[in-house]
Short mmCIF file of C-alpha atoms in Angstrom, two decimals:
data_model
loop_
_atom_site.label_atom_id
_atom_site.label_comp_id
_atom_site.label_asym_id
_atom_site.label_seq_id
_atom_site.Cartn_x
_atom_site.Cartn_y
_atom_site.Cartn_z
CA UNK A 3 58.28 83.40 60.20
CA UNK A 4 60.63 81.31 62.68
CA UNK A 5 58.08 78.68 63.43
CA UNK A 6 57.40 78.70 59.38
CA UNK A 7 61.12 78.22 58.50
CA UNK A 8 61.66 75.01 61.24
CA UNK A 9 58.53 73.58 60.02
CA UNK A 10 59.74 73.73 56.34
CA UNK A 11 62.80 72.20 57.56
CA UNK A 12 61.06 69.45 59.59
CA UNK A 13 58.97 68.64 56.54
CA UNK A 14 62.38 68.13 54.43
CA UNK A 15 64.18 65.77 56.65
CA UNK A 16 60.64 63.60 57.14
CA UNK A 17 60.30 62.93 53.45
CA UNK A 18 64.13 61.97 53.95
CA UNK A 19 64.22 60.16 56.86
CA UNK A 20 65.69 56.40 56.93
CA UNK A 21 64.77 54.60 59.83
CA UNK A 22 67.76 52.02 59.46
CA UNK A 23 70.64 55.14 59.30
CA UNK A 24 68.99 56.96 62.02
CA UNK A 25 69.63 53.78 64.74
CA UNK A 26 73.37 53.31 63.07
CA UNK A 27 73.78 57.10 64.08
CA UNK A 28 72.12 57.12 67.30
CA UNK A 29 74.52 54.03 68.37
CA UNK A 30 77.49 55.83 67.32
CA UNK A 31 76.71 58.72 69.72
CA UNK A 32 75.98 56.22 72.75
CA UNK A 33 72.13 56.72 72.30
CA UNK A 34 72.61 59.95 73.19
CA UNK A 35 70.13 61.78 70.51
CA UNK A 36 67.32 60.29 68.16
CA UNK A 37 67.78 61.07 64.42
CA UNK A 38 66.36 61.32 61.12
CA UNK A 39 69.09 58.92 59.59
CA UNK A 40 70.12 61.71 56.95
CA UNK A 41 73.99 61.74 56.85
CA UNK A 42 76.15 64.58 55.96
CA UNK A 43 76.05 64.80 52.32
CA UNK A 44 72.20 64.27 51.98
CA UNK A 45 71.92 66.96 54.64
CA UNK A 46 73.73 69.61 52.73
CA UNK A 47 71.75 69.55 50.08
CA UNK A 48 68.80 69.80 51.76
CA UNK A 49 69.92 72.65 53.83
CA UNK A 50 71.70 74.27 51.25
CA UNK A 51 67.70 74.97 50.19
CA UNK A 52 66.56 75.65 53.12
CA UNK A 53 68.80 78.51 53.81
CA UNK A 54 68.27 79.71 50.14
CA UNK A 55 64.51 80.42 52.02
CA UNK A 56 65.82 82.65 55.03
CA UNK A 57 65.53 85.96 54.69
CA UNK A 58 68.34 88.09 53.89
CA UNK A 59 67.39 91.12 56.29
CA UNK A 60 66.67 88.53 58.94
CA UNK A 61 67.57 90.92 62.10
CA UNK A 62 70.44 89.64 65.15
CA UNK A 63 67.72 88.75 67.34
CA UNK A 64 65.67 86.57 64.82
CA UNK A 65 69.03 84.66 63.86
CA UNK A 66 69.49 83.90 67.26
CA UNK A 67 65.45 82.74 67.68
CA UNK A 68 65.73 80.41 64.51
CA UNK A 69 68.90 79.08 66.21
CA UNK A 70 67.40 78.37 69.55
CA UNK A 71 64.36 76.94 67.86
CA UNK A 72 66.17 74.54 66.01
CA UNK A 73 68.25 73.25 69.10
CA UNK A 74 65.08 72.38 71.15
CA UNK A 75 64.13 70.37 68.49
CA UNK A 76 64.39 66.45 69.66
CA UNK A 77 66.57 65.11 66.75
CA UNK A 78 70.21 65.60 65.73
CA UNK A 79 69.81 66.97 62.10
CA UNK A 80 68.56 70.17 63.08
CA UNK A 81 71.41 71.31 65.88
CA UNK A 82 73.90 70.62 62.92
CA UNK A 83 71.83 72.55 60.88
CA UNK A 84 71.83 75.24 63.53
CA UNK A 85 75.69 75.00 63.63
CA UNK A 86 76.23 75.47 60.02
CA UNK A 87 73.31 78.42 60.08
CA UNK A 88 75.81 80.19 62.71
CA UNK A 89 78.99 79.38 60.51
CA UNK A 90 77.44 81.53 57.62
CA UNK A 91 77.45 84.59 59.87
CA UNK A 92 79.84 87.53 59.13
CA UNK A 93 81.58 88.88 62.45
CA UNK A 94 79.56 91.86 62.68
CA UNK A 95 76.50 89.50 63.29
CA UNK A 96 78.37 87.90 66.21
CA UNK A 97 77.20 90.70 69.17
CA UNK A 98 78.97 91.34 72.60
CA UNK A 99 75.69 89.71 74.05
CA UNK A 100 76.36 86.15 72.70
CA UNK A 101 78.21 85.16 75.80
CA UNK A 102 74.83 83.54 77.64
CA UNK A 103 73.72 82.37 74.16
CA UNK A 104 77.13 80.24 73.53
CA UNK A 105 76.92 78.94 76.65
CA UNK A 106 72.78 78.19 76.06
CA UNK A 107 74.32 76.26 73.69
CA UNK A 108 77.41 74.41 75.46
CA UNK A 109 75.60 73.08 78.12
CA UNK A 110 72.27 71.86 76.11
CA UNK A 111 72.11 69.02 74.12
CA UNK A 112 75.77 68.69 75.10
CA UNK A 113 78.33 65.78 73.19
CA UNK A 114 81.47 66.37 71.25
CA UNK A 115 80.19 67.14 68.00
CA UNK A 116 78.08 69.58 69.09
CA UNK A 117 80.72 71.42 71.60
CA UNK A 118 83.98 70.66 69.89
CA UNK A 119 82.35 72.69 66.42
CA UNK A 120 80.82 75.50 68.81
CA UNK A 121 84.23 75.70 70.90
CA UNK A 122 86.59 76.20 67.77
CA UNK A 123 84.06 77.89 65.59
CA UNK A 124 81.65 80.64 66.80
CA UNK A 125 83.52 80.93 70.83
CA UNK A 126 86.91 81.31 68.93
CA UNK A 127 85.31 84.05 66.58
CA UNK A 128 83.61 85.40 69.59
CA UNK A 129 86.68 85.96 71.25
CA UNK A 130 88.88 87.39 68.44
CA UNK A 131 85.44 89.90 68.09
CA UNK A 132 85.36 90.94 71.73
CA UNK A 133 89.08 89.93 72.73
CA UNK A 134 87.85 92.00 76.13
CA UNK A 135 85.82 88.98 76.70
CA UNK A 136 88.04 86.54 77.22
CA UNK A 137 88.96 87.12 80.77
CA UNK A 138 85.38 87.39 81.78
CA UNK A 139 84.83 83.58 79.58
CA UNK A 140 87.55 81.82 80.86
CA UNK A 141 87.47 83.39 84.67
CA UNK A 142 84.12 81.89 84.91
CA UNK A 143 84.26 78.31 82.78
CA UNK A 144 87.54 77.68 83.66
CA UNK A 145 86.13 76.94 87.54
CA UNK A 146 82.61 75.76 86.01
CA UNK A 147 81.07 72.49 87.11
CA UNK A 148 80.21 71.81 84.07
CA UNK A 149 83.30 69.32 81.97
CA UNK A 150 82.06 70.91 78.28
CA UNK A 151 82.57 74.50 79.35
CA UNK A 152 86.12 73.61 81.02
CA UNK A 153 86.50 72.11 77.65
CA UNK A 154 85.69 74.71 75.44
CA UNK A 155 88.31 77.13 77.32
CA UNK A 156 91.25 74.65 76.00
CA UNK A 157 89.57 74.13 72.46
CA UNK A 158 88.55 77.63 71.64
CA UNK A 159 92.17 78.53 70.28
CA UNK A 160 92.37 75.49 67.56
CA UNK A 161 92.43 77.96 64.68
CA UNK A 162 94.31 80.39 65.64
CA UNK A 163 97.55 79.15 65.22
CA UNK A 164 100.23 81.91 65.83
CA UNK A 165 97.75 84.10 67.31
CA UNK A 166 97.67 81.27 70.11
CA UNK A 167 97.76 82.73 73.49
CA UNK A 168 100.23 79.90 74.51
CA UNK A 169 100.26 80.99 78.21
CA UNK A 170 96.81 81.36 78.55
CA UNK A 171 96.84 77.59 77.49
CA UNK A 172 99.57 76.42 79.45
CA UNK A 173 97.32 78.05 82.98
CA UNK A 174 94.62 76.07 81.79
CA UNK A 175 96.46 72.58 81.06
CA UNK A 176 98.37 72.94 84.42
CA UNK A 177 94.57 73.73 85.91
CA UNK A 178 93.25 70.40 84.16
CA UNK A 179 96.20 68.02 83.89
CA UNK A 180 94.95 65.80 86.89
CA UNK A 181 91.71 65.54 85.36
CA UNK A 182 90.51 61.86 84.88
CA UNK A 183 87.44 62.71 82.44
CA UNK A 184 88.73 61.34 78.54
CA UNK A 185 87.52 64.89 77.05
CA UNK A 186 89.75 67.08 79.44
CA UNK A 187 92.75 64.82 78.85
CA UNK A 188 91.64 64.81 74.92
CA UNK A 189 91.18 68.20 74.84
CA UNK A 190 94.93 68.78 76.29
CA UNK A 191 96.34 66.92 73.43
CA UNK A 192 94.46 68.37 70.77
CA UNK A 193 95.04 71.77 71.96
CA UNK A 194 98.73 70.84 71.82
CA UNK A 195 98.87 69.28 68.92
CA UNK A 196 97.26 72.22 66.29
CA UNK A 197 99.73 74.54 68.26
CA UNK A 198 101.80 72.42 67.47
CA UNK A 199 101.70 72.68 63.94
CA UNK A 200 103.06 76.45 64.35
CA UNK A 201 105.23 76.44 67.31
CA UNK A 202 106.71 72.53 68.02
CA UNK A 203 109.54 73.15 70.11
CA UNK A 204 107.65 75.42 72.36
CA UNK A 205 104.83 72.31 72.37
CA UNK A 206 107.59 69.82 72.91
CA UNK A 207 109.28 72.00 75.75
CA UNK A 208 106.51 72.17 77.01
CA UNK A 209 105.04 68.84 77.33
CA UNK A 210 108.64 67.60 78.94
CA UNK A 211 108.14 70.14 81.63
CA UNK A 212 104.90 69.85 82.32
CA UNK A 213 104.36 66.43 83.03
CA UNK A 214 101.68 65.78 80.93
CA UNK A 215 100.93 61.79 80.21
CA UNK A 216 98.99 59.61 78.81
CA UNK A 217 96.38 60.49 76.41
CA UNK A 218 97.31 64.27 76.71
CA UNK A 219 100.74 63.63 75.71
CA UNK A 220 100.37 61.08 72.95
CA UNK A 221 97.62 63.29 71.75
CA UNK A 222 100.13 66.81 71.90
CA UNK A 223 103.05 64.58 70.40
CA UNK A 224 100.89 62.88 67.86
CA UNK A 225 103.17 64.85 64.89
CA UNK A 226 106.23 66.10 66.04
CA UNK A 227 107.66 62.25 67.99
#
């Protein structure tokens, strides 16, 4: 059924595929992925029927196998399609168990798009799920090798606004600040700047204390000058 459901996807997005979009997309993510050439809008549409076709029963463990499936696939379309698949799930599909498979999915086929929408999406639900988690998360990415996990522990919080464990954020910054890599020093800002937009004194405080600069602190700043 899996292997059915990817191939009826696969056969959508050939009859729709446009050569000329498809380089104009690759460029735009440094030649980083191949793609059909279907943008955003077209996509949605075709998805939209394609998830019409999944089962409604479709057990935990199959969700996760039609989301794996579709992330080994070679082109871009179908790990956004995987992404939005995932943002249809209710939190009692999201098991204690997902920790390996979020990170499966961090560290493969890794870019913003991808990470940033994991990060703030299904790790942030994760989290508020199985709040016991977050220690064991953030112990081990926080010290990972790996720049998208370190990443995801200061992007994971971007919607949860007053819920914001702001010194849980401010242990990572400190952690990060001296970080040369752009999407550390991004991710600072950003992190910053949607807190931000329910606490900006503490932000601004914050910011004047730390140290931050550059990118980090334009980024945080971005809204409250």
């Amino acid at each position: 059924m899996i292997l059915q459901l990817t191939q009826q996807l696969e056969l959508e997005f050939e009859k729709n595929r446009n050569e000329q979009e498809a380089e104009g997309m690759s460029r735009y993510m440094k030649n980083r992925f191949t793609y059909f050439g279907i943008k955003k809008p077209q996509r949605a549409v075709i998805q939209k029927e394609w998830f019409s076709n999944i089962p409604k029963d479709l057990i935990h463990d199959d969700k996760r196998e039609l989301v794996l499936e579709l992330w080994q696939k070679e082109q871009r379309e179908f790990h956004y399609v995987a992404m939005d698949f995932m943002a249809k799930w209710k939190d009692n599909d999201i098991l204690l168990e997902d920790y390996n498979f979020i990170e499966f999915l961090l560290t493969n086929h890794s870019w913003w798009d991808s990470v940033d929408t994991l990060a703030s999406n299904y790790l942030g639900r994760y989290l508020r799920v199985f709040p016991e988690q977050r220690e064991v998360v953030i112990k081990s990415w926080r010290k990972s090798e790996n720049m998208w996990l370190r990443r995801s522990c200061l992007i994971f919080q971007l919607r949860y606004k007053s819920q914001t464990n702001f010194e849980l954020l401010k242990s990572l910054i400190f952690e990060f600040m001296h970080e040369k890599e752009f999407f550390i020093q991004k991710a600072i800002g950003w992190s910053l700047r949607e807190y931000a937009k329910t606490n900006p004194v503490s932000v601004r405080n914050f910011v004047e204390e730390s140290g931050i600069q550059g990118l980090a602190k334009r980024e945080a700043l971005k809204h409250i000058g």
